[in-house]
Each structure stands twice: as structure tokens, then as C-alpha cells.
Amino acid sequence: MDKLVVHGGSVIKGSINISGSKNASLPILAAAILTGEDCIIRRVPDVSDTNYMIQILSALGAEVERSSGTVRISCADISDEAPYELVRRMRASICVMGPLLARKGRAVVSLPGGCVIGDRPVDLHLKGMEALGAKIEFEGGNIILTAPDGLRGAEINLRGESGPTVLGTDNVMMAATLAEGITVIESAAAEPEVLDLANFLNGMGAKITGAGTRRIVIEGVKELKGVEHTVIPDRIEAGTFMAAAALAGEGVRLNRVNREHLRAITEAIIKSGHKVEFNEEGTSCFVERGEVLQGVDLNTSPYPGYPTDMQAQMTALLVTTPGISVVKDSIFPQRFMHCAELKRMGADIKLDQGTAIVRGVEKLSAAPVMASDLRASAALVLAALRAKGTTEISRLYHIDRGYEHIDEKLLMLGADVERVRV
Ligand code: UD1
């Protein structure tokens, strides 16, 4: 089990490239199940979540080759049962359900277990599959979906108590590509990753309009073909490095970003007093630590709102920002595990039912801390860059789930970090 040792206090500067999006890659890899032809997917980040997805596809019988960010998948002959041992390791495995059901008329997928960032049900995914005509049964911890006569288009409202569902929208959209007739998804998730998946599916011959808005219309087709696709930049990795640059930077350039996808994050960083400038095309940004800083109030909400996946990292930035900041997570109100660890480093945070009240302190001090989930670990790395002394972050496997070579990228920017095998 690796840990990251961060010697705090060094200044970061220079430029790095942002990787392809993990959250776009996962459903896109799963969507290759929808055809027997070869799919070539570029800029798939080398992180453990994409590795799990590739292992699941291989276990289903797909032929997969991966070399420097490009993945070639052939699902000529696949089984309809996703193995529990692999599925249980990653909640996003649920997105093989829609494509398996559409392609095979049957899908067996384990029910995802609990998750440290809160109870994460799949009721909306199942509501969507049922509306498309699937029969759903539960047995031995598995969800068994069957549609021996194929799926039928339907009107489906995917709004849950906390708003739309990203992977639920992906699952229903993928299943509906091969359904008979027209499917309309109301209250769909409008995240850029959903749009990227729709672009991938349309490249395969699907007929999807409205992706990236709250209403997606899918006209079913008889079959889909192979496609080549380049995954969009990872807006959460970009946001994390923007926060790092604001915390400990002397001018950091991030290349291969998408300005449009970063609007809410950019706004929050500028509001707290830092400088962010994009090039004309919006594909590269320069972030500089500001001189007059102030606390900000944040509330996570579905895209184009402020992303829950950037809540922990922004909290880490606000911990040493003068003034009071109020950070609310409306999507995952229990997602504040990082706060206890940040407090061990000297942060002044009070938690109150899905809200963190942060009073900016002048200094943080290093402490041994433990990563609890992917984005919480990123927050600890950010705080450690600013802290006095050496911070050891254990359970690094959490961060390796979603950040491609984070230690190497930080080293390139001049941070003093080392990965240690324990
Ligand atoms: C995706 C992202 C994750 C991000 C989240 C919210 C991927 C691989 N993961 O997860 O990083 O934090 O979107 O932006 O893209 N819900 C239900 N019933 C359901 C499904 C969801 O009530 O059937 C609730 C959830 O508990 C949560 C909210 O809806 O409160 C949003 O979750 P959802 O968008 O589904 O998250 P994921 O798609 O799993």
C-alpha cells in the first residue's frame, strides 16, 4: 500500500497537461459492449478505476488492448454476467448494466455496496430500465434484468430527491440506443461527461439529441458499429490543480482543459481572490495565487453548478483563506470525511448537517493523515503542500483511482513529494 510524503512549503510553478476524463471514460468504455465491432478510445487516463472497467470488460469476454492512453475494445462475443469480485470494487461498474441489457437481453450485475461518501442508491437506474420494459429481480446480492423480446422506448423522468443522476442517465441512454422506438429522458443529467458519452454513441450510429440538456431524446436503432473517439479533458483534475496553484503556486499553466466545463470552479477560485486566465480558445489556463484573499460560500449542485467532486479540494483551499467560508454539499451531504483530517493539520472547521463552516487560519502544520475517498485524498495533498513540515498521506490507492500520476505531475511543477511503498 503506497503512501505519499509531502514536504510542505515549496512553491509550484510551470505547466502540465490535464489527462482525459475518468468519469467520461468509464461509461464510454462500457458502451463498447453495445457493438461487436472494434471501438478505439483515446486519452483514457491510466488510473485504477479505468483499469477495473477494462478488467470487467475482459471478464465479460471482450478483447481489450491498451497502450499509452488508447484503448481498443472488441466485444464480438460477450457474456451477460458481470463478475461480483470486480464489480464490488467500483460503484461505477453499474454502468455496464444498460449496455449489457440492450445487447444481450439480460444483465446480471451485483448491487453496489455502501460507499464512504454516503448512501448511493441505484433506484433511478432501475426505474429507467423498468420503463424500457426490463423485468427486474434480486438474487444473492445481484440485480438480474431481463428483456427477452428487447427493450421499448418510453418517457422517463430521472429526477431523484437530490436532482438528476449522472450514471443513471448514462445507463438509460445506452440501453435506449437499441430499444424499439423513441425514448425521452426528462430531468436528465447535463454533465459534460454525459454529452461526451452521447457523442461516442452517435459516432457508433445512435440517434441521440439533447444530451448536455435536461431533456434527451433517443431514437432506437437496430444495431451500432465501431467508432474512434477522444475523451474530453478531466475537469475535476483540472480544478484540483487550479486549487493547488491558488494554494501554493507562483504561476501554473494547465494545458488541455475546457474553459466551458470549468466555469463554476473558475468563478469560485476568482471569488476567493486568485487569478485565472484562459487563452482565447479556452484550452489552456494560467492560475496565479492572489494577494487579497477572502472566504467564499459554496453549494454543490448538478452541472453547470459547482461540482460535488471539487468540494473537498476547494475546502482545502479555503482552510487557509482569511475570513469565513460556508461550504454546503447538497448532492452528497455526508461527503465531509476530509474535514476531520484537515482539522488534525490545524484547520478550523465546524460541521453542521451537510455544511462545513470554515474559518481561515494562517498556517497548517503537517500531520500523518489518512485518505478516505478519492477527492478527500486530493484535498489532503493540497493542504499538505501549504503545511509546515512533512505530511504523510496513507491509503494512496484512493487517489490512484482517479488521478493519473498525480505525484509525477506535482514533481513536474516543483513540489517536494515522494511516493513510498509500505
Ligand atoms: C457521478 C460521478 C461522481 C459524482 C456524481 C455526482 C462518475 C463515474 N461518477 O456518480 O464522481 O460525484 O456523479 O456528480 O461519473 N441517486 C439516487 N438514486 C439513484 C442514483 C443516484 O437517489 O438511482 C442520488 C445520489 O445518492 C446522489 C445524487 O442522486 O445524491 C446524484 O448521484 P449520481 O449523479 O447518480 O452519482 P453517480 O452517477 O453515481
XYZ file of C-alpha atoms in Angstrom, residues 51-251:
201
model
C -8.299 -0.456 -15.117
C -11.196 -2.011 -13.192
C -13.572 -1.220 -16.041
C -11.193 -2.826 -18.528
C -10.910 -5.883 -16.282
C -14.712 -6.138 -16.127
C -14.939 -5.933 -19.937
C -12.224 -8.602 -20.264
C -14.021 -10.847 -17.760
C -17.206 -10.455 -19.855
C -15.232 -11.808 -22.827
C -14.123 -8.607 -24.569
C -10.725 -8.387 -26.220
C -9.003 -5.282 -24.903
C -5.646 -3.760 -25.828
C -4.317 -0.701 -24.052
C -1.272 1.346 -24.954
C -0.388 4.886 -23.871
C -3.872 6.173 -23.289
C -5.502 4.422 -26.259
C -7.823 1.512 -25.605
C -9.072 -0.794 -28.362
C -12.066 -2.922 -27.404
C -13.756 -5.703 -29.296
C -16.923 -7.132 -27.744
C -17.606 -9.665 -30.516
C -18.692 -12.356 -28.095
C -19.608 -11.430 -24.535
C -21.381 -12.919 -21.547
C -24.202 -11.166 -19.683
C -22.927 -11.659 -16.127
C -20.556 -9.091 -14.645
C -18.373 -10.819 -12.005
C -19.012 -9.724 -8.405
C -15.320 -9.766 -7.446
C -14.592 -6.958 -9.941
C -17.896 -5.076 -9.795
C -17.774 -4.659 -5.996
C -14.522 -2.668 -6.236
C -16.038 0.262 -8.080
C -19.500 1.746 -7.861
C -19.329 2.994 -11.454
C -19.349 -0.665 -12.611
C -23.137 -0.261 -12.569
C -22.864 1.391 -15.984
C -22.309 -1.966 -17.711
C -25.952 -2.735 -16.862
C -27.616 -0.671 -19.623
C -25.345 -1.813 -22.475
C -25.439 -5.491 -21.404
C -29.230 -5.478 -21.205
C -29.556 -3.790 -24.605
C -27.056 -6.062 -26.344
C -27.869 -9.406 -24.658
C -31.469 -9.041 -23.443
C -30.209 -9.998 -19.974
C -27.801 -8.492 -17.459
C -26.622 -9.729 -14.079
C -24.810 -7.073 -12.062
C -24.022 -7.030 -8.329
C -25.828 -4.480 -6.225
C -23.240 -1.827 -5.343
C -22.288 -1.865 -1.675
C -22.112 1.078 0.722
C -19.885 3.984 -0.024
C -17.935 6.253 2.249
C -19.433 9.421 0.743
C -22.918 8.323 1.675
C -25.741 6.016 0.761
C -25.729 5.808 -3.027
C -28.830 4.011 -4.262
C -29.466 2.795 -7.826
C -33.274 3.076 -7.719
C -33.338 5.611 -10.569
C -31.221 3.363 -12.825
C -33.702 0.546 -12.204
C -36.723 2.803 -12.693
C -35.311 3.651 -16.122
C -34.653 0.028 -17.091
C -38.136 -0.993 -15.938
C -39.706 1.798 -18.008
C -37.860 0.417 -21.048
C -39.565 -2.933 -20.413
C -36.966 -4.846 -18.387
C -38.056 -7.309 -15.696
C -36.017 -6.853 -12.530
C -35.241 -9.449 -9.875
C -32.813 -9.563 -6.952
C -30.998 -12.732 -6.007
C -27.871 -13.404 -3.961
C -26.801 -9.755 -3.936
C -27.277 -9.476 -7.706
C -29.688 -7.492 -9.833
C -30.986 -9.657 -12.659
C -32.547 -7.757 -15.546
C -34.240 -9.475 -18.436
C -35.866 -8.286 -21.637
C -36.006 -11.365 -23.876
C -38.104 -9.562 -26.509
C -35.957 -6.451 -26.485
C -36.450 -3.018 -24.940
C -39.126 -0.479 -25.925
C -38.765 3.299 -25.970
C -40.528 5.187 -23.166
C -40.840 8.564 -21.473
C -38.803 8.515 -18.275
C -38.313 11.157 -15.608
C -34.995 10.526 -13.858
C -35.260 13.221 -11.203
C -34.402 11.995 -7.725
C -34.542 13.764 -4.365
C -31.033 15.169 -4.906
C -31.615 16.087 -8.537
C -30.628 14.189 -11.666
C -28.364 11.134 -11.751
C -25.268 11.093 -13.954
C -24.627 7.355 -14.324
C -28.380 6.684 -14.250
C -28.802 8.984 -17.270
C -25.844 7.224 -18.945
C -27.304 3.784 -18.285
C -30.766 4.606 -19.636
C -29.323 6.457 -22.640
C -27.110 3.476 -23.533
C -29.941 0.950 -23.118
C -32.313 3.096 -25.191
C -29.956 3.277 -28.199
C -31.011 -0.248 -29.202
C -34.624 -0.082 -27.947
C -37.549 -0.095 -30.347
C -38.987 3.403 -30.797
C -38.308 6.686 -29.080
C -37.128 7.256 -25.519
C -37.349 10.641 -23.832
C -35.355 11.201 -20.639
C -36.704 14.140 -18.643
C -34.654 15.663 -15.788
C -31.569 14.127 -17.353
C -28.107 14.926 -16.007
C -26.477 17.607 -18.183
C -22.846 16.981 -17.159
C -20.202 17.274 -19.935
C -19.404 13.576 -19.374
C -22.987 12.667 -20.395
C -22.575 14.709 -23.574
C -19.244 13.018 -24.313
C -20.909 9.611 -23.974
C -23.740 10.728 -26.301
C -21.152 11.880 -28.861
C -19.464 8.481 -28.614
C -22.805 6.674 -29.071
C -23.798 8.894 -32.009
C -20.420 8.050 -33.574
C -21.488 4.396 -33.276
C -24.669 5.197 -35.204
C -27.054 6.002 -32.342
C -29.627 8.779 -32.759
C -29.428 10.942 -29.665
C -30.347 14.618 -29.418
C -30.449 16.974 -26.448
C -27.525 15.459 -24.479
C -25.995 18.169 -22.295
C -29.509 19.484 -21.519
C -32.214 18.257 -19.122
C -34.164 16.514 -21.936
C -32.545 13.803 -24.010
C -34.325 12.121 -26.927
C -33.085 8.767 -28.201
C -34.459 7.167 -31.342
C -33.658 3.467 -31.157
C -31.656 1.839 -33.965
C -31.266 -1.828 -34.916
C -27.508 -2.021 -34.378
C -24.430 0.028 -33.611
C -20.981 -0.042 -35.185
C -17.379 0.551 -34.124
C -16.057 4.090 -33.615
C -12.929 6.101 -32.762
C -13.285 8.701 -30.042
C -11.132 11.046 -27.950
C -12.287 11.544 -24.352
C -12.820 15.119 -23.043
C -10.348 16.643 -20.536
C -10.851 15.820 -16.865
C -12.470 18.932 -15.374
C -12.007 17.662 -11.813
C -8.291 17.001 -12.269
C -8.008 20.481 -13.836
C -9.930 22.030 -10.924
C -7.728 20.221 -8.400
C -4.559 21.640 -9.985
C -6.195 25.078 -10.197
C -6.745 24.878 -6.443
C -3.134 23.681 -5.950
C -1.888 26.650 -7.983
C -4.006 29.019 -5.900
C -2.716 27.492 -2.663
C 0.968 27.128 -3.375
C 1.641 28.447 -6.848
C 3.710 31.142 -8.436
C 2.036 30.835 -11.815
